[in-house]
mmCIF file of C-alpha atoms and ligand atoms in Angstrom:
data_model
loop_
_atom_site.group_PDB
_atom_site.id
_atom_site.type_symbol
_atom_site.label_atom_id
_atom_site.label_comp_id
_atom_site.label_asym_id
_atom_site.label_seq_id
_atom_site.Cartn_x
_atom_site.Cartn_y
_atom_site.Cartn_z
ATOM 1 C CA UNK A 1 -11.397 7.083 -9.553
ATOM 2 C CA UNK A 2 -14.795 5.194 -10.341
ATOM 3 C CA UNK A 3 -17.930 5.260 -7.690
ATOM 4 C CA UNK A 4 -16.937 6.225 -4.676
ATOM 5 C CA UNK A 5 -17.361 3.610 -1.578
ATOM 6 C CA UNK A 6 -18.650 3.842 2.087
ATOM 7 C CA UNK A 7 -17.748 1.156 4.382
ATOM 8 C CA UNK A 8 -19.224 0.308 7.755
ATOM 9 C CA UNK A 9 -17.227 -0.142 10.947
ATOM 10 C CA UNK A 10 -15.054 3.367 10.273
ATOM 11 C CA UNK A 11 -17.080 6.344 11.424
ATOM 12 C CA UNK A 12 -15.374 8.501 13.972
ATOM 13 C CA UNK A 13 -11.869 6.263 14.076
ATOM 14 C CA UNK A 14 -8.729 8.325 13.196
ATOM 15 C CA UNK A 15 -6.707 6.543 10.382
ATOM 16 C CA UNK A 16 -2.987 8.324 9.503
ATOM 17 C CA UNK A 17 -2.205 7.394 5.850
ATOM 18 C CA UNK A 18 1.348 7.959 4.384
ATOM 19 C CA UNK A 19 1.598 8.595 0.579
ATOM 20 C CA UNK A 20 -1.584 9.960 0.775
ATOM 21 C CA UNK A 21 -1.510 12.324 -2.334
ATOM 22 C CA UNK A 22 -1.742 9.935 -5.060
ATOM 23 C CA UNK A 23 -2.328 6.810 -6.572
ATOM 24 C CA UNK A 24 -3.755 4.456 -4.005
ATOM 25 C CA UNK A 25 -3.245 6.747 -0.613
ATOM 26 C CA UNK A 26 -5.420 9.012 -1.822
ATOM 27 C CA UNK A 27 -7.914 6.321 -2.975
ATOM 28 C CA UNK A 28 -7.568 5.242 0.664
ATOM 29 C CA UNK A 29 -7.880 8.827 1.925
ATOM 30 C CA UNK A 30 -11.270 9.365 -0.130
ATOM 31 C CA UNK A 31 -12.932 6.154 0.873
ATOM 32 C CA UNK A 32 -12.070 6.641 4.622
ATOM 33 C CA UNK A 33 -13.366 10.217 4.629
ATOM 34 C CA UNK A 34 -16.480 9.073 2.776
ATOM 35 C CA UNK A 35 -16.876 6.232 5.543
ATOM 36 C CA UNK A 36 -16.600 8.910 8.591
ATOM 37 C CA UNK A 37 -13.437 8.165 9.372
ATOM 38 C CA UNK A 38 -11.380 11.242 10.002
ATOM 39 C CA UNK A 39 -7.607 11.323 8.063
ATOM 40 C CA UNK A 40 -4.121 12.757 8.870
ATOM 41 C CA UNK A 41 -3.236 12.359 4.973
ATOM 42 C CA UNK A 42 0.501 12.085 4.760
ATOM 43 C CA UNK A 43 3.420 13.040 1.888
ATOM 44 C CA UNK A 44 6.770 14.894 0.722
ATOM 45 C CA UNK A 45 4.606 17.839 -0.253
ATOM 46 C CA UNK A 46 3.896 20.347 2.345
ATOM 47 C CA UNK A 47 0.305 21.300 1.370
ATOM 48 C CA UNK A 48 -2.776 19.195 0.559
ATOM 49 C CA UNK A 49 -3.182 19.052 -2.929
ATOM 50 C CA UNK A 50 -5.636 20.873 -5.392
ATOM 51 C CA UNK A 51 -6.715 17.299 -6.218
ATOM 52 C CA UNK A 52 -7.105 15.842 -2.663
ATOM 53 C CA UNK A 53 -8.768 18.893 -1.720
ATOM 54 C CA UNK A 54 -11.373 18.928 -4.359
ATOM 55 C CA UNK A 55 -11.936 14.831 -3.863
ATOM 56 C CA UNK A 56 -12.942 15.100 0.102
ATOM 57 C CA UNK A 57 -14.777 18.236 0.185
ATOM 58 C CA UNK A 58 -18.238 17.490 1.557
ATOM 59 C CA UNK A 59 -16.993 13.856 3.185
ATOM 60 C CA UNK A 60 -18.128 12.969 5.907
ATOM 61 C CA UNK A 61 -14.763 12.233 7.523
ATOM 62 C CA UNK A 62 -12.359 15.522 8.620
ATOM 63 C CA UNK A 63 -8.939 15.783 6.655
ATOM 64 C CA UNK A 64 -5.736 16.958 8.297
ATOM 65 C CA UNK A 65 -2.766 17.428 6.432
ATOM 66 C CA UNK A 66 0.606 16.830 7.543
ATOM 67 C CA UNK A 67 4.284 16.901 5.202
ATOM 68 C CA UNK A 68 5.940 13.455 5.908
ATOM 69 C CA UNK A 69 8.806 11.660 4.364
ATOM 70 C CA UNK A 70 8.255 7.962 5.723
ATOM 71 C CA UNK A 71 11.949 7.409 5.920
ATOM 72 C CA UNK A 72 12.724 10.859 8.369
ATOM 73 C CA UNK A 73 12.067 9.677 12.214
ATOM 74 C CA UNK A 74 11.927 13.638 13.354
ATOM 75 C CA UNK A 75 9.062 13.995 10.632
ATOM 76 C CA UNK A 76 7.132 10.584 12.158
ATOM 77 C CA UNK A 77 7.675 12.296 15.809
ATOM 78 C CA UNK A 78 6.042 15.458 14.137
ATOM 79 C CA UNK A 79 2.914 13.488 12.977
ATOM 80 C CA UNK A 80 2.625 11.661 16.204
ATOM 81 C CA UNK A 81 2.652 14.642 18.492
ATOM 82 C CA UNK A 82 -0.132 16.001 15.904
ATOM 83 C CA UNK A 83 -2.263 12.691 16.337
ATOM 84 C CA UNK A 84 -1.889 12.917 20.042
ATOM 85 C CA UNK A 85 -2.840 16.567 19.957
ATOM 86 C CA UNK A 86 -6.093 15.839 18.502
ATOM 87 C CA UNK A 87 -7.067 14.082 21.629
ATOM 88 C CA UNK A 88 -8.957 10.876 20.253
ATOM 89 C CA UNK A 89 -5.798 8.888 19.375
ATOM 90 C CA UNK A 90 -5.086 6.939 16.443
ATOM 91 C CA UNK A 91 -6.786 3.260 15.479
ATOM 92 C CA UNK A 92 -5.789 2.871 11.726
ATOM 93 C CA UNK A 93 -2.305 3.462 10.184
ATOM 94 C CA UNK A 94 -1.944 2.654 6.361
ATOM 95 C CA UNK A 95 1.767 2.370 5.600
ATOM 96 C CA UNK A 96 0.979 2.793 1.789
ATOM 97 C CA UNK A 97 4.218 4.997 0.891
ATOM 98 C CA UNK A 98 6.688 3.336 -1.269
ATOM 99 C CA UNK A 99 8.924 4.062 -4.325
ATOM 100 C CA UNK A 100 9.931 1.724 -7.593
ATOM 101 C CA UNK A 101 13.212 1.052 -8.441
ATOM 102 C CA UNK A 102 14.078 -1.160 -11.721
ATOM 103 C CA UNK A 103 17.277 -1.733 -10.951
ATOM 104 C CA UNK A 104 18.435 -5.642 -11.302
ATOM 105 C CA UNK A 105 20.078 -7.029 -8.979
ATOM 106 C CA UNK A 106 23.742 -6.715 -11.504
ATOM 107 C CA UNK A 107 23.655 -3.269 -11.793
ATOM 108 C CA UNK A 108 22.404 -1.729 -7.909
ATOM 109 C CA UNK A 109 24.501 0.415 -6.310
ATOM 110 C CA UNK A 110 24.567 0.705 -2.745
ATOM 111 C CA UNK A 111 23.216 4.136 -2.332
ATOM 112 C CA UNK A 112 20.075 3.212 -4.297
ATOM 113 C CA UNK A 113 19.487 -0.184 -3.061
ATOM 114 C CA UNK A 114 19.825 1.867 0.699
ATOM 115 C CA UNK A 115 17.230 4.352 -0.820
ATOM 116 C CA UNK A 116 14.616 2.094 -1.506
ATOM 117 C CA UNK A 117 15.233 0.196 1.997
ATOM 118 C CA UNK A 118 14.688 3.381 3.924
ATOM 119 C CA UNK A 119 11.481 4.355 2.224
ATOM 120 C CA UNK A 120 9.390 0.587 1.236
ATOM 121 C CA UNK A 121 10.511 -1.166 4.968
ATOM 122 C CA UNK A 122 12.572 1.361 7.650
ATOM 123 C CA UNK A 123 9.571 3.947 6.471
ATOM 124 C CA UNK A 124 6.438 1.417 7.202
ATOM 125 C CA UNK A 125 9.045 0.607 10.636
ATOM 126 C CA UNK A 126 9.136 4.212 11.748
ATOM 127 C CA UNK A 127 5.521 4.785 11.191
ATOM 128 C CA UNK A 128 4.876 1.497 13.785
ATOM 129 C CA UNK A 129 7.395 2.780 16.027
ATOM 130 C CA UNK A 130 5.663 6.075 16.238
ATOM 131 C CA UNK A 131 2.211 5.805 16.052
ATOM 132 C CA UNK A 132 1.517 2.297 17.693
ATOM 133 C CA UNK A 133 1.919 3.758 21.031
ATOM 134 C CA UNK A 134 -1.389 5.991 20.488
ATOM 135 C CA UNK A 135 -3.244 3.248 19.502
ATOM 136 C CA UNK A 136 -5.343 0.872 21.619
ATOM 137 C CA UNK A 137 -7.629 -2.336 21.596
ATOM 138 C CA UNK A 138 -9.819 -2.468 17.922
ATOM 139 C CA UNK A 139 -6.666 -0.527 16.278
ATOM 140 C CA UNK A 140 -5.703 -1.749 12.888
ATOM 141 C CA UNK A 141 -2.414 -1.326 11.057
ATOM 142 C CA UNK A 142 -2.242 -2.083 7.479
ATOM 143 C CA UNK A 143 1.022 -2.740 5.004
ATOM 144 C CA UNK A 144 1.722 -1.875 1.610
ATOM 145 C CA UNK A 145 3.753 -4.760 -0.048
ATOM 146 C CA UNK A 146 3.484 -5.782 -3.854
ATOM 147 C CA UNK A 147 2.789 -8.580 -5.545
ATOM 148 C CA UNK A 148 6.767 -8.717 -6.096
ATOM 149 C CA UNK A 149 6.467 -9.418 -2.541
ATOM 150 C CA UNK A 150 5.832 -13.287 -3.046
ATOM 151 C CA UNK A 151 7.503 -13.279 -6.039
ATOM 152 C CA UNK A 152 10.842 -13.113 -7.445
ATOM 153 C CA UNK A 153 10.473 -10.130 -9.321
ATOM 154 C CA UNK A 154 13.447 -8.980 -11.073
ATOM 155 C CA UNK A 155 13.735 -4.869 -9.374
ATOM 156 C CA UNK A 156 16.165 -6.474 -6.732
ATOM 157 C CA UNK A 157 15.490 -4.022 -4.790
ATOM 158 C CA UNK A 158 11.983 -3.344 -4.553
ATOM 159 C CA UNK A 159 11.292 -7.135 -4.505
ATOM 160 C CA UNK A 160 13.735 -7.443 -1.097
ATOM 161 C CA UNK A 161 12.412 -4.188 0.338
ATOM 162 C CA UNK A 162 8.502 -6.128 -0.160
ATOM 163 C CA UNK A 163 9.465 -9.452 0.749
ATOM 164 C CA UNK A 164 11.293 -7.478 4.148
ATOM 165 C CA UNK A 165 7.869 -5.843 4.827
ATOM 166 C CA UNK A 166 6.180 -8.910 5.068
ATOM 167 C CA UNK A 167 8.615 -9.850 8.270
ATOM 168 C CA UNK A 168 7.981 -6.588 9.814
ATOM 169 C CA UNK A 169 4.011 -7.164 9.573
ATOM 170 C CA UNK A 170 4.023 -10.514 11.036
ATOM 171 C CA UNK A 171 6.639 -9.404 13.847
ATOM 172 C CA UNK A 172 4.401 -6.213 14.422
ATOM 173 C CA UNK A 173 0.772 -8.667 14.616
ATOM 174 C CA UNK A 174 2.465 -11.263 17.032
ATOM 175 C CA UNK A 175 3.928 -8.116 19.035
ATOM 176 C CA UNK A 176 1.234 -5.616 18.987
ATOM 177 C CA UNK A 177 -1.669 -8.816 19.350
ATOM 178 C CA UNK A 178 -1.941 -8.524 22.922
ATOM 179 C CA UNK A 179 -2.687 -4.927 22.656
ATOM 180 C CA UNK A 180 -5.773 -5.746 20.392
ATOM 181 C CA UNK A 181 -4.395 -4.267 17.385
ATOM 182 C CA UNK A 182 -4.631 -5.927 14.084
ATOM 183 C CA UNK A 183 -1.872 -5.775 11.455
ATOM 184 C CA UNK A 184 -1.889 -6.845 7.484
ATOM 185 C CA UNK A 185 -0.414 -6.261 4.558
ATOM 186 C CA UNK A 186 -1.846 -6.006 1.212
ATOM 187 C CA UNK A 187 -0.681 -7.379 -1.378
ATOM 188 C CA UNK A 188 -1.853 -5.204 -4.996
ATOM 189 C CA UNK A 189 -0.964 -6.282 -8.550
ATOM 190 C CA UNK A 190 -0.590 -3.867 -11.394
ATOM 191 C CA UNK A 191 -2.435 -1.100 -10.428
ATOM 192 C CA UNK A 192 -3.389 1.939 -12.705
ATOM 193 C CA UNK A 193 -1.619 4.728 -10.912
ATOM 194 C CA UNK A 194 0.803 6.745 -11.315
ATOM 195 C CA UNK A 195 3.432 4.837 -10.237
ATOM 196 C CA UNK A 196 2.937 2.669 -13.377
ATOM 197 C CA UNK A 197 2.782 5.275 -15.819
ATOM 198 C CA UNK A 198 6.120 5.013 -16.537
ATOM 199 C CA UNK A 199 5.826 0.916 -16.671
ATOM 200 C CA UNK A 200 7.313 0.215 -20.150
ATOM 201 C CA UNK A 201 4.897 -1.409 -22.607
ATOM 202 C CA UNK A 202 6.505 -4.754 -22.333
ATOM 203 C CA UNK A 203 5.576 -4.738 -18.789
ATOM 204 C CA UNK A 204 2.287 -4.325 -18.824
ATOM 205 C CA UNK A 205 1.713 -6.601 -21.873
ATOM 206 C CA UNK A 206 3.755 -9.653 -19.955
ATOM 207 C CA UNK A 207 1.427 -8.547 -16.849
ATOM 208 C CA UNK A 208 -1.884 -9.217 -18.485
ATOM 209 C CA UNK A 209 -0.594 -12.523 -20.033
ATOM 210 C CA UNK A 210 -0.140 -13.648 -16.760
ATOM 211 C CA UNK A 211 -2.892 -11.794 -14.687
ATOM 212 C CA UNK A 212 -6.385 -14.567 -14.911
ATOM 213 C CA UNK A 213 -8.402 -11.282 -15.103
ATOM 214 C CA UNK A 214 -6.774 -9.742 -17.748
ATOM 215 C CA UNK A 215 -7.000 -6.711 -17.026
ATOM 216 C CA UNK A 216 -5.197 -4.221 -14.351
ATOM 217 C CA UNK A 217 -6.716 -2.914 -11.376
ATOM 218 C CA UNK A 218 -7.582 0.326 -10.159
ATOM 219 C CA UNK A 219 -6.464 2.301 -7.114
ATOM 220 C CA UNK A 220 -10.236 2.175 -5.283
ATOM 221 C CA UNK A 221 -9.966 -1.646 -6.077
ATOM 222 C CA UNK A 222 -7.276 -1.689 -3.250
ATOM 223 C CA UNK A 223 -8.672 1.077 -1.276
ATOM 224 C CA UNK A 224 -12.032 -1.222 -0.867
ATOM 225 C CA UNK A 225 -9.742 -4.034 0.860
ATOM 226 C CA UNK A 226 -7.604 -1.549 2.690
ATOM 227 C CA UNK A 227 -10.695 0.240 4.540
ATOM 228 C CA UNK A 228 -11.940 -3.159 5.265
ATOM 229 C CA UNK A 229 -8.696 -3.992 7.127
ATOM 230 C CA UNK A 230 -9.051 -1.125 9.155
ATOM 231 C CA UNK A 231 -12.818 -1.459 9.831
ATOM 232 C CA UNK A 232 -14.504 -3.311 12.787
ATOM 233 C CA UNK A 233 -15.726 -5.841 10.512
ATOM 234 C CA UNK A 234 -12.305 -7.394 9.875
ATOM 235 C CA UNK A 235 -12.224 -7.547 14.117
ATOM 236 C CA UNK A 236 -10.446 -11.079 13.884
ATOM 237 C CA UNK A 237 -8.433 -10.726 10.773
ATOM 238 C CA UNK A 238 -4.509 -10.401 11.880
ATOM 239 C CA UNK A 239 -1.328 -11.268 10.382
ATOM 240 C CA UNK A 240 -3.201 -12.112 7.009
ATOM 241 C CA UNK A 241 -1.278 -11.306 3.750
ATOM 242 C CA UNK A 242 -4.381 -10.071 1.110
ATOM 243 C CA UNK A 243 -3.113 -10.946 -2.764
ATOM 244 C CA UNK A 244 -5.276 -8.067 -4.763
ATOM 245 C CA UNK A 245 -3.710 -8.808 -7.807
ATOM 246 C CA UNK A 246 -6.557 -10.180 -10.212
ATOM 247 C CA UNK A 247 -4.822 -13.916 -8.865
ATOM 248 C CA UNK A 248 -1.684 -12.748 -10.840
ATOM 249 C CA UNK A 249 0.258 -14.753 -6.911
ATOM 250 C CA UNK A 250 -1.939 -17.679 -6.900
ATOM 251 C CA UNK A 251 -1.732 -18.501 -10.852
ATOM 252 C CA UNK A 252 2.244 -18.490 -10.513
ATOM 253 C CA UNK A 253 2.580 -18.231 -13.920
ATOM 254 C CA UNK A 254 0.555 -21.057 -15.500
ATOM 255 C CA UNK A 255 -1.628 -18.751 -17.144
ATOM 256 C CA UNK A 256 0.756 -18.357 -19.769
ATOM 257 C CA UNK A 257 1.594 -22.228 -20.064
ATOM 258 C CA UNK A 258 -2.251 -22.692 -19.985
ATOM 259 C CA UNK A 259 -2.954 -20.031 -22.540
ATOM 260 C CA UNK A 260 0.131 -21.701 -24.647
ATOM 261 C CA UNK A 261 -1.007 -25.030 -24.583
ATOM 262 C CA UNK A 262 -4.961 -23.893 -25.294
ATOM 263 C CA UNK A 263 -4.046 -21.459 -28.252
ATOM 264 C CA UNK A 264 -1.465 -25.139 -29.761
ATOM 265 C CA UNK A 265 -4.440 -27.197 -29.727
ATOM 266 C CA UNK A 266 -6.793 -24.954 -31.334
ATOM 267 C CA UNK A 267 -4.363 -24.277 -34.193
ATOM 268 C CA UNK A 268 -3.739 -27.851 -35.053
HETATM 269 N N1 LIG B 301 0.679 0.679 -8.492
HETATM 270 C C1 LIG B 301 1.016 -0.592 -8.448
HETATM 271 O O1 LIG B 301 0.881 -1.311 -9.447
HETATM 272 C C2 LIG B 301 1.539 -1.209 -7.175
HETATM 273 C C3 LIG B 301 1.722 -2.598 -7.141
HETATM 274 C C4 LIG B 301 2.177 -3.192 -5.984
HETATM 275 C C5 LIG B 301 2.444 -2.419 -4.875
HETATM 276 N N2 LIG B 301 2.279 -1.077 -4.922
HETATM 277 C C6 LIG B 301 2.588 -0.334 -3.697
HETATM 278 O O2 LIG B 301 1.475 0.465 -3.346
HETATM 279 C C7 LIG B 301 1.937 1.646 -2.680
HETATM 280 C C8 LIG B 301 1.338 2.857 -3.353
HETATM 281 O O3 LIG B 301 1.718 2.835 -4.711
HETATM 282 P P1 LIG B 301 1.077 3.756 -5.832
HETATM 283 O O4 LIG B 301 1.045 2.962 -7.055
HETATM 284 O O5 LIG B 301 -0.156 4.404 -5.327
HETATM 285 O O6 LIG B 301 2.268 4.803 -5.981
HETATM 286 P P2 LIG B 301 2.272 6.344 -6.420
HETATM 287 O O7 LIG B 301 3.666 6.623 -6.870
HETATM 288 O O8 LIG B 301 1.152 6.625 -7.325
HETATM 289 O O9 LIG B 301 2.024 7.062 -5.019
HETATM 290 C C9 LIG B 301 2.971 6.932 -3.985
HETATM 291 C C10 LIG B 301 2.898 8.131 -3.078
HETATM 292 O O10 LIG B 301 3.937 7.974 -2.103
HETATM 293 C C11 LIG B 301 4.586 9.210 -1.968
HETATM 294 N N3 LIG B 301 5.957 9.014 -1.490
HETATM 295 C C12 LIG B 301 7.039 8.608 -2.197
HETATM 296 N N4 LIG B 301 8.130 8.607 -1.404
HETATM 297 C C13 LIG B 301 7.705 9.016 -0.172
HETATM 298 C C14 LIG B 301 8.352 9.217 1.055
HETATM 299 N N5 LIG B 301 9.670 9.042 1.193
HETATM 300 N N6 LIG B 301 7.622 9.622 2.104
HETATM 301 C C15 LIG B 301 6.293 9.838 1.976
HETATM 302 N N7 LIG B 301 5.623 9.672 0.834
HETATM 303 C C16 LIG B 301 6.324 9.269 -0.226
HETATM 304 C C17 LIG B 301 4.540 9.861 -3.339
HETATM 305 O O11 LIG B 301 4.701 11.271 -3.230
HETATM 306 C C18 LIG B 301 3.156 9.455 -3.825
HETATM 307 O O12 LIG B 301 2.154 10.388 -3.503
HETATM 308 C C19 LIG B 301 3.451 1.597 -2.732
HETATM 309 O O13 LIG B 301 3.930 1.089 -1.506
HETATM 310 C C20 LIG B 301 3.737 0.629 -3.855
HETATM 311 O O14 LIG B 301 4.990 -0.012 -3.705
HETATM 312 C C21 LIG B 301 1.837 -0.450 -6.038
#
């Protein structure tokens, strides 16, 4: 993680965030903490770990810790009954759990293809279901999809559980908007966690030959957006779907005709 931000418009607010143990969740967690907010940091594992420890000691911002598997309803009950038991309620959510799966679409079996549904869109689902009702007016919601959520990208799977998020968030903004709570969804590139170690090579080469920053982008890069979702200062921002992908969406795929054509002319 590089220099560590503070954002305005988060002191004192109580933000649950699932997956909260690596990669970008505990980006997320960090940056919250160090903005005052206080966290209920969220994951499979049933302690905080060394590493999350060690990054929000001295924060301004309290850390709970609570063991949640996104897809498990009784474990979302569990995590609400905490947040009400705190006694302040809840006003930011971060549904930033998810899994990869590679799979194309000719060889997914059921059983993985339901795997992947459960955790990338019934997860971020259950997580509405159960923590909406603690929230009220100024309360911000924020969606993890991918940039394979606006495109076709060939892990069946993970592309259709992405592209299903985006439905929920724009259901959950026109349902929840009368209640004064915000929702959004995010949409990150390649991102240097640990999720994409295991990217093959090839990936991450065909990636940066389409990405017009050429380079990838780091966990606090969608932390900074994420926090600003959730702050005050995005008060009138709803139902907005944030590309943070280095315009990787926007370019759709010219880059590399672009770069052809440039790198032709130069060599005649
Ligand atoms: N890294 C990228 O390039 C990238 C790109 C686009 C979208 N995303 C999305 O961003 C989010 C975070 O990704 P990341 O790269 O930080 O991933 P990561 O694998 O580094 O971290 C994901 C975290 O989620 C947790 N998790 C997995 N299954 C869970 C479950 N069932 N319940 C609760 N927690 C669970 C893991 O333990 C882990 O701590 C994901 O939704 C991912 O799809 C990532």
């Amino acid at each position: 993680m590089t220099e560590l931000l503070s954002l305005p418009g988060l002191a004192g607010k109580t933000v649950v965030v699932t997956g909260a143990s690596g990669g970008q969740g505990l980006a997320e967690t960090v940056v919250l903490l160090n903005s005052g907010a206080n966290v209920i940091a969220t994951d499979l594992n049933s302690e905080p770990t060394a590493e999350m420890l060690e990054l929000s000691a001295g924060l301004a911002g309290k850390l709970h810790y609570r063991k949640l598997d996104v897809a498990s309803e009784s474990d979302w009950a569990d995590v609400a009954a905490f947040a009400a038991s705190l006694g302040n309620g809840v006003q930011g959510l971060v549904n930033n759990a998810g899994i990869p799966f590679r799979a194309r679409l000719g060889e997914m079996k059921v059983e993985d293809w339901n795997r992947v549904m459960g955790i990338n869109l019934t997860g971020p689902m259950l997580g509405m279901q159960a923590i909406a009702p603690l929230m009220g007016p100024g309360s911000s919601i924020v969606n993890t999809g991918s940039a394979a959520a606006v495109t076709p990208h060939y892990t069946v799977s993970y592309t259709a559980s992405k592209w299903g998020l985006r439905g929920l968030t724009h259901v959950a903004a026109t349902e929840y908007g009368a209640r004064g709570i915000r929702v959004n969804i995010v949409h990150p590139g390649y991102i240097e966690t640990p999720m994409m170690a295991a990217a093959p090579a090839v990936m991450t080469n065909a990636q940066l030959a389409l990405t017009p920053l050429e380079r990838t982008g780091q966990p606090i890069e969608v932390a900074a957006v994420v926090c600003f979702l959730l702050s005050d200062s995005a008060s009138y921002v709803s139902g907005a779907e944030i590309p943070i992908d280095g315009a990787f969406s926007s370019s759709g795929g010219v880059k590399f005709m672009s770069d052809t054509i440039r790198n032709a002319q130069q060599a005649k």
